[in-house]
């Protein structure tokens, strides 16, 4: 459910560093929450 919705944005995390991965996941969650709030 939530994981499937987050994967719509892309199947993989492209960042190699921990900090980059954290930022990428945070961005995906923010975009997901904004999309849910808009609909």
XYZ file of C-alpha atoms in Angstrom:
39
model
C 0.000 0.000 0.000
C 2.215 2.848 1.180
C 5.334 1.144 -0.170
C 3.644 0.589 -3.524
C 2.649 4.259 -3.645
C 6.201 5.341 -2.830
C 7.573 3.055 -5.529
C 5.503 4.885 -8.167
C 8.092 7.644 -7.912
C 10.884 5.194 -8.743
C 11.785 1.642 -7.909
C 15.186 2.233 -6.425
C 17.178 4.562 -4.274
C 19.982 5.985 -6.358
C 22.058 7.574 -3.613
C 25.007 5.638 -2.259
C 25.700 7.492 0.982
C 23.521 7.134 4.052
C 22.798 10.859 4.085
C 21.779 10.817 0.416
C 19.504 7.815 0.948
C 17.881 9.513 3.929
C 17.253 12.696 1.903
C 15.834 10.724 -1.008
C 13.434 8.753 1.206
C 12.412 11.920 3.051
C 11.619 13.629 -0.251
C 9.567 10.651 -1.420
C 7.565 10.679 1.820
C 6.933 14.428 1.585
C 5.752 14.152 -2.022
C 3.530 11.213 -1.080
C 1.975 13.122 1.835
C 1.374 16.199 -0.328
C -0.268 14.085 -3.031
C -2.536 12.465 -0.428
C -3.480 15.840 1.029
C -4.300 17.241 -2.418
C -6.647 14.404 -3.345
